[in-house]
Amino acid sequence: MRSAGRIVAEVHAHLRELVQPGVTTADLDAAADGIIRRYGATPVFVGYPNAKEGGPPFPATICASINEELVHGIPSRRRVLNSGDVVSIDVGVLYKGYVGDSGWTYPVGQVNGEAQRLLEATEGSLWAGIAQARADRRFIDVTRAVQEYAESRGFAVVREYTSHGVGRKMHEEPQILNYVPERSEAARIYPAMNRKLAPGMTFALEPMVNAGTWRTELQNDQWTVSTADGRLSAHFEHTIAITGGEAEVLTRL
Ligand code: MG
Ligand code: MG
């Protein structure tokens, strides 16, 4: 998983340089695909089954989601980045049987103050969660740290998409909420939330944070998820491993 994570980190390091006004999300997709294959790895998003019955599988290597789109945006030659946009890029690879999964939201050219604050709050909420991701803490401690960081800065954490276990597959148990549910809801849906973390567990922590409402809607392409109110969203994700001390971040260079 360290090796898979390093490849993902290398892809992001390269894409970070490519994100400029005038670049299309298809350009970013092609660049990422080339790097992944040069390492002898396989992109895991392409062909990923749609959550909706009958929906199309994901058609590209990366997810590229612009502004009010939060996750699962489909790269396209028609989607050109403009100064002032933010673009969320998610990268997942399979290498020697293990998955690395990491997403970052990048500013394009000059972005406004709200966008800057949103990026800081979202990345900060990820690191606040990682700081709690230690053996003998509980999943709910990670969740609470993520939510408190984002909400204390005036933003809303997306509820309809979650963080997750990762290993041989991209999405493994458990689902890890990025917000603390009502007690009754937690007991009903996510009994895993009170479990303790233990060394050797590996997760993809990925808060999605919105400038306005936490509610989202699925676009007609059956993949792209946007904010319900059209305001900005950001997404930061790292694959991490629980150790005897601080979590090891596997998708950081
Ligand atoms: Mg991801
Ligand atoms: Mg993920």
PDB file of C-alpha atoms and ligand atoms in Angstrom:
ATOM      1  CA  MET A   1       0.000   0.000   0.000  1.00  0.00           C
ATOM      2  CA  ARG A   2       2.978   2.329   0.508  1.00  0.00           C
ATOM      3  CA  SER A   3       4.009   1.691  -3.088  1.00  0.00           C
ATOM      4  CA  ALA A   4       0.505   2.232  -4.437  1.00  0.00           C
ATOM      5  CA  GLY A   5       0.201   5.372  -2.326  1.00  0.00           C
ATOM      6  CA  ARG A   6       3.465   6.763  -3.605  1.00  0.00           C
ATOM      7  CA  ILE A   7       2.325   6.370  -7.207  1.00  0.00           C
ATOM      8  CA  VAL A   8      -0.875   8.265  -6.397  1.00  0.00           C
ATOM      9  CA  ALA A   9       1.199  10.998  -4.755  1.00  0.00           C
ATOM     10  CA  GLU A  10       3.437  11.234  -7.827  1.00  0.00           C
ATOM     11  CA  VAL A  11       0.374  11.658 -10.041  1.00  0.00           C
ATOM     12  CA  HIS A  12      -0.893  14.500  -7.862  1.00  0.00           C
ATOM     13  CA  ALA A  13       2.519  16.174  -7.822  1.00  0.00           C
ATOM     14  CA  HIS A  14       2.426  16.185 -11.616  1.00  0.00           C
ATOM     15  CA  LEU A  15      -1.213  17.283 -11.959  1.00  0.00           C
ATOM     16  CA  ARG A  16      -0.648  20.133  -9.501  1.00  0.00           C
ATOM     17  CA  GLU A  17       1.756  21.640 -12.068  1.00  0.00           C
ATOM     18  CA  LEU A  18      -0.623  21.065 -14.982  1.00  0.00           C
ATOM     19  CA  VAL A  19      -3.640  22.760 -13.401  1.00  0.00           C
ATOM     20  CA  GLN A  20      -3.701  26.103 -15.244  1.00  0.00           C
ATOM     21  CA  PRO A  21      -6.295  28.226 -17.025  1.00  0.00           C
ATOM     22  CA  GLY A  22      -6.954  26.799 -20.509  1.00  0.00           C
ATOM     23  CA  VAL A  23      -6.260  23.168 -19.614  1.00  0.00           C
ATOM     24  CA  THR A  24      -9.138  20.709 -20.041  1.00  0.00           C
ATOM     25  CA  THR A  25     -10.005  17.988 -17.579  1.00  0.00           C
ATOM     26  CA  ALA A  26      -9.401  15.488 -20.398  1.00  0.00           C
ATOM     27  CA  ASP A  27      -5.784  16.755 -20.562  1.00  0.00           C
ATOM     28  CA  LEU A  28      -5.405  16.057 -16.835  1.00  0.00           C
ATOM     29  CA  ASP A  29      -6.927  12.610 -17.283  1.00  0.00           C
ATOM     30  CA  ALA A  30      -4.545  11.689 -20.086  1.00  0.00           C
ATOM     31  CA  ALA A  31      -1.520  12.865 -18.097  1.00  0.00           C
ATOM     32  CA  ALA A  32      -2.572  10.894 -15.021  1.00  0.00           C
ATOM     33  CA  ASP A  33      -3.222   7.768 -17.047  1.00  0.00           C
ATOM     34  CA  GLY A  34       0.236   7.945 -18.634  1.00  0.00           C
ATOM     35  CA  ILE A  35       1.999   8.273 -15.274  1.00  0.00           C
ATOM     36  CA  ILE A  36       0.024   5.457 -13.663  1.00  0.00           C
ATOM     37  CA  ARG A  37       0.776   3.043 -16.498  1.00  0.00           C
ATOM     38  CA  ARG A  38       4.447   4.035 -16.621  1.00  0.00           C
ATOM     39  CA  TYR A  39       4.685   2.770 -13.038  1.00  0.00           C
ATOM     40  CA  GLY A  40       3.087  -0.519 -14.063  1.00  0.00           C
ATOM     41  CA  ALA A  41      -0.008   0.336 -12.034  1.00  0.00           C
ATOM     42  CA  THR A  42      -3.670   0.270 -13.057  1.00  0.00           C
ATOM     43  CA  PRO A  43      -6.223   3.043 -12.568  1.00  0.00           C
ATOM     44  CA  VAL A  44      -9.089   1.743 -10.438  1.00  0.00           C
ATOM     45  CA  PHE A  45     -11.829   4.225 -11.331  1.00  0.00           C
ATOM     46  CA  VAL A  46     -12.148   3.294 -14.998  1.00  0.00           C
ATOM     47  CA  GLY A  47     -14.953   0.766 -15.377  1.00  0.00           C
ATOM     48  CA  TYR A  48     -16.049   1.215 -11.756  1.00  0.00           C
ATOM     49  CA  PRO A  49     -19.701   0.125 -11.492  1.00  0.00           C
ATOM     50  CA  ASN A  50     -22.375   2.749 -11.067  1.00  0.00           C
ATOM     51  CA  ALA A  51     -24.146   2.766  -7.698  1.00  0.00           C
ATOM     52  CA  LYS A  52     -27.432   3.062  -9.572  1.00  0.00           C
ATOM     53  CA  GLU A  53     -28.770  -0.014 -11.282  1.00  0.00           C
ATOM     54  CA  GLY A  54     -28.352   0.348 -15.038  1.00  0.00           C
ATOM     55  CA  GLY A  55     -26.106   3.408 -14.684  1.00  0.00           C
ATOM     56  CA  PRO A  56     -22.959   3.518 -16.835  1.00  0.00           C
ATOM     57  CA  PRO A  57     -19.590   2.455 -15.374  1.00  0.00           C
ATOM     58  CA  PHE A  58     -17.093   5.271 -14.756  1.00  0.00           C
ATOM     59  CA  PRO A  59     -15.390   6.054 -18.096  1.00  0.00           C
ATOM     60  CA  ALA A  60     -12.068   7.679 -17.118  1.00  0.00           C
ATOM     61  CA  THR A  61      -8.868   7.393 -15.063  1.00  0.00           C
ATOM     62  CA  ILE A  62      -9.401  10.340 -12.722  1.00  0.00           C
ATOM     63  CA  CYS A  63     -12.405  12.150 -11.350  1.00  0.00           C
ATOM     64  CA  ALA A  64     -12.245  15.887 -12.114  1.00  0.00           C
ATOM     65  CA  SER A  65     -14.942  18.008 -10.476  1.00  0.00           C
ATOM     66  CA  ILE A  66     -15.120  21.775 -11.025  1.00  0.00           C
ATOM     67  CA  ASN A  67     -16.515  24.388  -8.574  1.00  0.00           C
ATOM     68  CA  GLU A  68     -19.988  23.261  -7.388  1.00  0.00           C
ATOM     69  CA  GLU A  69     -19.184  19.696  -8.418  1.00  0.00           C
ATOM     70  CA  LEU A  70     -17.774  17.842  -5.440  1.00  0.00           C
ATOM     71  CA  VAL A  71     -16.862  14.347  -6.597  1.00  0.00           C
ATOM     72  CA  HIS A  72     -17.099  11.878  -9.500  1.00  0.00           C
ATOM     73  CA  GLY A  73     -16.834  14.480 -12.292  1.00  0.00           C
ATOM     74  CA  ILE A  74     -16.095  12.922 -15.682  1.00  0.00           C
ATOM     75  CA  PRO A  75     -13.056  14.365 -17.514  1.00  0.00           C
ATOM     76  CA  SER A  76     -13.986  16.001 -20.817  1.00  0.00           C
ATOM     77  CA  ARG A  77     -12.363  17.913 -23.663  1.00  0.00           C
ATOM     78  CA  ARG A  78     -15.210  20.401 -23.323  1.00  0.00           C
ATOM     79  CA  ARG A  79     -14.410  21.237 -19.688  1.00  0.00           C
ATOM     80  CA  VAL A  80     -11.799  23.985 -19.750  1.00  0.00           C
ATOM     81  CA  LEU A  81     -10.335  25.317 -16.501  1.00  0.00           C
ATOM     82  CA  ASN A  82     -10.665  29.072 -15.987  1.00  0.00           C
ATOM     83  CA  SER A  83      -8.893  31.349 -13.551  1.00  0.00           C
ATOM     84  CA  GLY A  84     -10.971  31.507 -10.367  1.00  0.00           C
ATOM     85  CA  ASP A  85     -12.175  27.900 -10.607  1.00  0.00           C
ATOM     86  CA  VAL A  86     -11.365  25.187  -8.127  1.00  0.00           C
ATOM     87  CA  VAL A  87     -10.938  21.655  -9.458  1.00  0.00           C
ATOM     88  CA  SER A  88     -11.146  18.544  -7.305  1.00  0.00           C
ATOM     89  CA  ILE A  89      -9.056  15.708  -8.688  1.00  0.00           C
ATOM     90  CA  ASP A  90      -9.374  12.186  -7.328  1.00  0.00           C
ATOM     91  CA  VAL A  91      -6.822   9.505  -8.203  1.00  0.00           C
ATOM     92  CA  GLY A  92      -6.976   5.787  -7.395  1.00  0.00           C
ATOM     93  CA  VAL A  93      -4.513   3.118  -8.478  1.00  0.00           C
ATOM     94  CA  LEU A  94      -4.023  -0.597  -8.033  1.00  0.00           C
ATOM     95  CA  TYR A  95      -0.398  -1.708  -7.716  1.00  0.00           C
ATOM     96  CA  LYS A  96       0.704  -5.253  -6.955  1.00  0.00           C
ATOM     97  CA  GLY A  97      -2.705  -6.060  -5.533  1.00  0.00           C
ATOM     98  CA  TYR A  98      -3.180  -2.979  -3.342  1.00  0.00           C
ATOM     99  CA  VAL A  99      -4.999   0.308  -3.758  1.00  0.00           C
ATOM    100  CA  GLY A 100      -3.988   3.920  -3.089  1.00  0.00           C
ATOM    101  CA  ASP A 101      -6.714   6.597  -3.170  1.00  0.00           C
ATOM    102  CA  SER A 102      -6.204  10.343  -2.776  1.00  0.00           C
ATOM    103  CA  GLY A 103      -8.042  13.493  -3.811  1.00  0.00           C
ATOM    104  CA  TRP A 104      -7.098  17.174  -3.751  1.00  0.00           C
ATOM    105  CA  THR A 105      -8.848  20.381  -4.677  1.00  0.00           C
ATOM    106  CA  TYR A 106      -6.614  22.759  -6.593  1.00  0.00           C
ATOM    107  CA  PRO A 107      -7.149  26.486  -7.179  1.00  0.00           C
ATOM    108  CA  VAL A 108      -6.925  27.553 -10.835  1.00  0.00           C
ATOM    109  CA  GLY A 109      -5.117  30.876 -11.239  1.00  0.00           C
ATOM    110  CA  GLN A 110      -6.462  33.424  -8.748  1.00  0.00           C
ATOM    111  CA  VAL A 111      -9.426  32.302  -6.637  1.00  0.00           C
ATOM    112  CA  ASN A 112     -11.590  34.444  -4.364  1.00  0.00           C
ATOM    113  CA  GLY A 113     -11.458  34.611  -0.582  1.00  0.00           C
ATOM    114  CA  GLU A 114     -14.327  32.220  -0.022  1.00  0.00           C
ATOM    115  CA  ALA A 115     -12.680  29.583  -2.200  1.00  0.00           C
ATOM    116  CA  GLN A 116      -9.397  30.012  -0.334  1.00  0.00           C
ATOM    117  CA  ARG A 117     -11.138  29.645   3.028  1.00  0.00           C
ATOM    118  CA  LEU A 118     -13.050  26.588   1.812  1.00  0.00           C
ATOM    119  CA  LEU A 119      -9.873  24.857   0.610  1.00  0.00           C
ATOM    120  CA  GLU A 120      -8.144  25.592   3.916  1.00  0.00           C
ATOM    121  CA  ALA A 121     -11.117  24.344   5.934  1.00  0.00           C
ATOM    122  CA  THR A 122     -11.427  21.136   3.937  1.00  0.00           C
ATOM    123  CA  GLU A 123      -7.751  20.242   3.966  1.00  0.00           C
ATOM    124  CA  GLY A 124      -7.635  21.221   7.643  1.00  0.00           C
ATOM    125  CA  SER A 125     -10.567  18.948   8.425  1.00  0.00           C
ATOM    126  CA  LEU A 126      -8.753  16.035   6.782  1.00  0.00           C
ATOM    127  CA  TRP A 127      -5.640  16.649   8.904  1.00  0.00           C
ATOM    128  CA  ALA A 128      -7.761  17.071  12.032  1.00  0.00           C
ATOM    129  CA  GLY A 129      -9.228  13.631  11.328  1.00  0.00           C
ATOM    130  CA  ILE A 130      -5.814  12.127  10.651  1.00  0.00           C
ATOM    131  CA  ALA A 131      -4.578  13.488  13.998  1.00  0.00           C
ATOM    132  CA  GLN A 132      -7.312  11.445  15.729  1.00  0.00           C
ATOM    133  CA  ALA A 133      -6.608   8.310  13.686  1.00  0.00           C
ATOM    134  CA  ARG A 134      -4.632   6.464  16.353  1.00  0.00           C
ATOM    135  CA  ALA A 135      -4.867   3.030  17.895  1.00  0.00           C
ATOM    136  CA  ASP A 136      -7.450   2.881  20.729  1.00  0.00           C
ATOM    137  CA  ARG A 137      -9.333   5.954  19.497  1.00  0.00           C
ATOM    138  CA  ARG A 138     -12.708   5.244  17.939  1.00  0.00           C
ATOM    139  CA  PHE A 139     -13.943   5.894  14.433  1.00  0.00           C
ATOM    140  CA  ILE A 140     -16.349   8.435  15.864  1.00  0.00           C
ATOM    141  CA  ASP A 141     -13.383  10.463  17.220  1.00  0.00           C
ATOM    142  CA  VAL A 142     -12.035  10.838  13.688  1.00  0.00           C
ATOM    143  CA  THR A 143     -15.473  11.758  12.390  1.00  0.00           C
ATOM    144  CA  ARG A 144     -16.064  14.360  15.090  1.00  0.00           C
ATOM    145  CA  ALA A 145     -12.699  16.046  14.483  1.00  0.00           C
ATOM    146  CA  VAL A 146     -13.401  16.341  10.757  1.00  0.00           C
ATOM    147  CA  GLN A 147     -16.845  17.818  11.272  1.00  0.00           C
ATOM    148  CA  GLU A 148     -15.856  20.252  14.024  1.00  0.00           C
ATOM    149  CA  TYR A 149     -12.965  21.651  12.020  1.00  0.00           C
ATOM    150  CA  ALA A 150     -15.077  22.322   8.938  1.00  0.00           C
ATOM    151  CA  GLU A 151     -18.147  23.623  10.756  1.00  0.00           C
ATOM    152  CA  SER A 152     -16.133  25.891  13.061  1.00  0.00           C
ATOM    153  CA  ARG A 153     -15.067  27.705   9.902  1.00  0.00           C
ATOM    154  CA  GLY A 154     -18.640  28.189   8.762  1.00  0.00           C
ATOM    155  CA  PHE A 155     -18.851  25.384   6.214  1.00  0.00           C
ATOM    156  CA  ALA A 156     -20.960  22.210   5.900  1.00  0.00           C
ATOM    157  CA  VAL A 157     -19.758  18.618   5.664  1.00  0.00           C
ATOM    158  CA  VAL A 158     -21.351  16.453   2.973  1.00  0.00           C
ATOM    159  CA  ARG A 159     -23.390  13.625   4.496  1.00  0.00           C
ATOM    160  CA  GLU A 160     -24.355  11.509   1.519  1.00  0.00           C
ATOM    161  CA  TYR A 161     -20.807  10.335   0.712  1.00  0.00           C
ATOM    162  CA  THR A 162     -18.352   8.862   3.185  1.00  0.00           C
ATOM    163  CA  SER A 163     -14.765   7.959   3.937  1.00  0.00           C
ATOM    164  CA  HIS A 164     -13.986   4.246   3.739  1.00  0.00           C
ATOM    165  CA  GLY A 165     -11.731   1.306   4.410  1.00  0.00           C
ATOM    166  CA  VAL A 166      -9.252   0.595   1.588  1.00  0.00           C
ATOM    167  CA  GLY A 167      -6.856  -2.248   0.879  1.00  0.00           C
ATOM    168  CA  ARG A 168      -7.086  -4.862  -1.838  1.00  0.00           C
ATOM    169  CA  LYS A 169     -10.192  -3.074  -3.024  1.00  0.00           C
ATOM    170  CA  MET A 170     -10.886   0.643  -3.242  1.00  0.00           C
ATOM    171  CA  HIS A 171     -14.007   0.516  -1.099  1.00  0.00           C
ATOM    172  CA  GLU A 172     -13.831  -1.809   1.899  1.00  0.00           C
ATOM    173  CA  GLU A 173     -15.611  -1.850   5.227  1.00  0.00           C
ATOM    174  CA  PRO A 174     -16.282   0.184   7.170  1.00  0.00           C
ATOM    175  CA  GLN A 175     -17.906   3.267   5.757  1.00  0.00           C
ATOM    176  CA  ILE A 176     -16.664   6.153   7.899  1.00  0.00           C
ATOM    177  CA  LEU A 177     -19.016   9.102   8.171  1.00  0.00           C
ATOM    178  CA  ASN A 178     -17.597  12.610   8.010  1.00  0.00           C
ATOM    179  CA  TYR A 179     -20.346  13.922  10.331  1.00  0.00           C
ATOM    180  CA  VAL A 180     -21.616  12.662  13.674  1.00  0.00           C
ATOM    181  CA  PRO A 181     -25.124  11.272  13.212  1.00  0.00           C
ATOM    182  CA  GLU A 182     -27.932  11.275  15.741  1.00  0.00           C
ATOM    183  CA  ARG A 183     -27.422   8.470  18.235  1.00  0.00           C
ATOM    184  CA  SER A 184     -30.424   6.546  16.901  1.00  0.00           C
ATOM    185  CA  GLU A 185     -29.200   6.913  13.339  1.00  0.00           C
ATOM    186  CA  ALA A 186     -25.698   5.778  14.294  1.00  0.00           C
ATOM    187  CA  ALA A 187     -27.015   2.673  16.008  1.00  0.00           C
ATOM    188  CA  ARG A 188     -29.241   1.841  13.085  1.00  0.00           C
ATOM    189  CA  ILE A 189     -26.924   2.445  10.144  1.00  0.00           C
ATOM    190  CA  TYR A 190     -23.348   2.464  11.313  1.00  0.00           C
ATOM    191  CA  PRO A 191     -22.683   0.290  14.382  1.00  0.00           C
ATOM    192  CA  ALA A 192     -19.011   0.263  13.333  1.00  0.00           C
ATOM    193  CA  MET A 193     -18.583   3.889  14.389  1.00  0.00           C
ATOM    194  CA  ASN A 194     -17.898   3.025  18.023  1.00  0.00           C
ATOM    195  CA  ARG A 195     -15.268   0.454  17.162  1.00  0.00           C
ATOM    196  CA  LYS A 196     -11.696   1.138  18.202  1.00  0.00           C
ATOM    197  CA  LEU A 197      -8.949   1.692  15.674  1.00  0.00           C
ATOM    198  CA  ALA A 198      -6.092  -0.811  15.700  1.00  0.00           C
ATOM    199  CA  PRO A 199      -2.625  -0.947  14.117  1.00  0.00           C
ATOM    200  CA  GLY A 200      -2.698  -2.295  10.573  1.00  0.00           C
ATOM    201  CA  MET A 201      -6.086  -0.847   9.638  1.00  0.00           C
ATOM    202  CA  THR A 202      -6.017   1.254   6.475  1.00  0.00           C
ATOM    203  CA  PHE A 203      -8.522   3.926   5.449  1.00  0.00           C
ATOM    204  CA  ALA A 204      -9.189   6.598   2.891  1.00  0.00           C
ATOM    205  CA  LEU A 205     -10.302   9.668   4.837  1.00  0.00           C
ATOM    206  CA  GLU A 206     -12.035  12.078   2.512  1.00  0.00           C
ATOM    207  CA  PRO A 207     -14.084  14.988   3.816  1.00  0.00           C
ATOM    208  CA  MET A 208     -16.144  16.826   1.207  1.00  0.00           C
ATOM    209  CA  VAL A 209     -16.994  20.303   2.450  1.00  0.00           C
ATOM    210  CA  ASN A 210     -19.500  22.755   0.980  1.00  0.00           C
ATOM    211  CA  ALA A 211     -19.683  26.541   1.183  1.00  0.00           C
ATOM    212  CA  GLY A 212     -23.492  26.365   1.534  1.00  0.00           C
ATOM    213  CA  THR A 213     -25.813  23.449   2.190  1.00  0.00           C
ATOM    214  CA  TRP A 214     -24.466  19.936   2.786  1.00  0.00           C
ATOM    215  CA  ARG A 215     -27.107  18.592   0.410  1.00  0.00           C
ATOM    216  CA  THR A 216     -26.022  17.277  -2.962  1.00  0.00           C
ATOM    217  CA  GLU A 217     -27.573  16.186  -6.221  1.00  0.00           C
ATOM    218  CA  LEU A 218     -26.579  13.707  -8.897  1.00  0.00           C
ATOM    219  CA  GLN A 219     -26.228  15.121 -12.425  1.00  0.00           C
ATOM    220  CA  ASN A 220     -27.760  13.590 -15.556  1.00  0.00           C
ATOM    221  CA  ASP A 221     -24.518  11.828 -16.506  1.00  0.00           C
ATOM    222  CA  GLN A 222     -25.259   9.551 -13.514  1.00  0.00           C
ATOM    223  CA  TRP A 223     -21.823  10.238 -11.988  1.00  0.00           C
ATOM    224  CA  THR A 224     -21.112  13.903 -11.291  1.00  0.00           C
ATOM    225  CA  VAL A 225     -22.252  14.980  -7.825  1.00  0.00           C
ATOM    226  CA  SER A 226     -22.923  18.692  -7.316  1.00  0.00           C
ATOM    227  CA  THR A 227     -24.003  20.823  -4.396  1.00  0.00           C
ATOM    228  CA  ALA A 228     -27.780  21.237  -4.268  1.00  0.00           C
ATOM    229  CA  ASP A 229     -27.466  25.038  -4.035  1.00  0.00           C
ATOM    230  CA  GLY A 230     -24.770  25.466  -6.707  1.00  0.00           C
ATOM    231  CA  ARG A 231     -22.219  26.873  -4.261  1.00  0.00           C
ATOM    232  CA  LEU A 232     -18.585  25.745  -4.114  1.00  0.00           C
ATOM    233  CA  SER A 233     -17.378  22.426  -2.774  1.00  0.00           C
ATOM    234  CA  ALA A 234     -13.942  21.016  -1.939  1.00  0.00           C
ATOM    235  CA  HIS A 235     -12.582  17.512  -1.337  1.00  0.00           C
ATOM    236  CA  PHE A 236      -9.340  16.317   0.240  1.00  0.00           C
ATOM    237  CA  GLU A 237      -8.460  12.659   0.685  1.00  0.00           C
ATOM    238  CA  HIS A 238      -5.499  10.614   1.890  1.00  0.00           C
ATOM    239  CA  THR A 239      -5.023   6.891   2.316  1.00  0.00           C
ATOM    240  CA  ILE A 240      -3.656   6.294   5.816  1.00  0.00           C
ATOM    241  CA  ALA A 241      -2.474   3.376   7.940  1.00  0.00           C
ATOM    242  CA  ILE A 242      -3.039   3.063  11.689  1.00  0.00           C
ATOM    243  CA  THR A 243       0.233   2.389  13.520  1.00  0.00           C
ATOM    244  CA  GLY A 244       1.362   2.245  17.146  1.00  0.00           C
ATOM    245  CA  GLY A 245       1.647   6.062  17.090  1.00  0.00           C
ATOM    246  CA  GLU A 246       0.600   8.712  14.582  1.00  0.00           C
ATOM    247  CA  ALA A 247      -1.145   7.464  11.459  1.00  0.00           C
ATOM    248  CA  GLU A 248       1.118   6.950   8.462  1.00  0.00           C
ATOM    249  CA  VAL A 249      -0.080   8.910   5.446  1.00  0.00           C
ATOM    250  CA  LEU A 250       0.491   6.599   2.496  1.00  0.00           C
ATOM    251  CA  THR A 251      -0.444   8.990  -0.315  1.00  0.00           C
ATOM    252  CA  ARG A 252       1.968  11.775   0.646  1.00  0.00           C
ATOM    253  CA  LEU A 253       5.308  12.142  -1.097  1.00  0.00           C
TER     254      LEU A 253
HETATM  255 MG    MG B   1     -10.707   8.966  -3.963  1.00  0.00          MG
HETATM  256 MG    MG B   2     -11.974   7.314  -1.595  1.00  0.00          MG
END
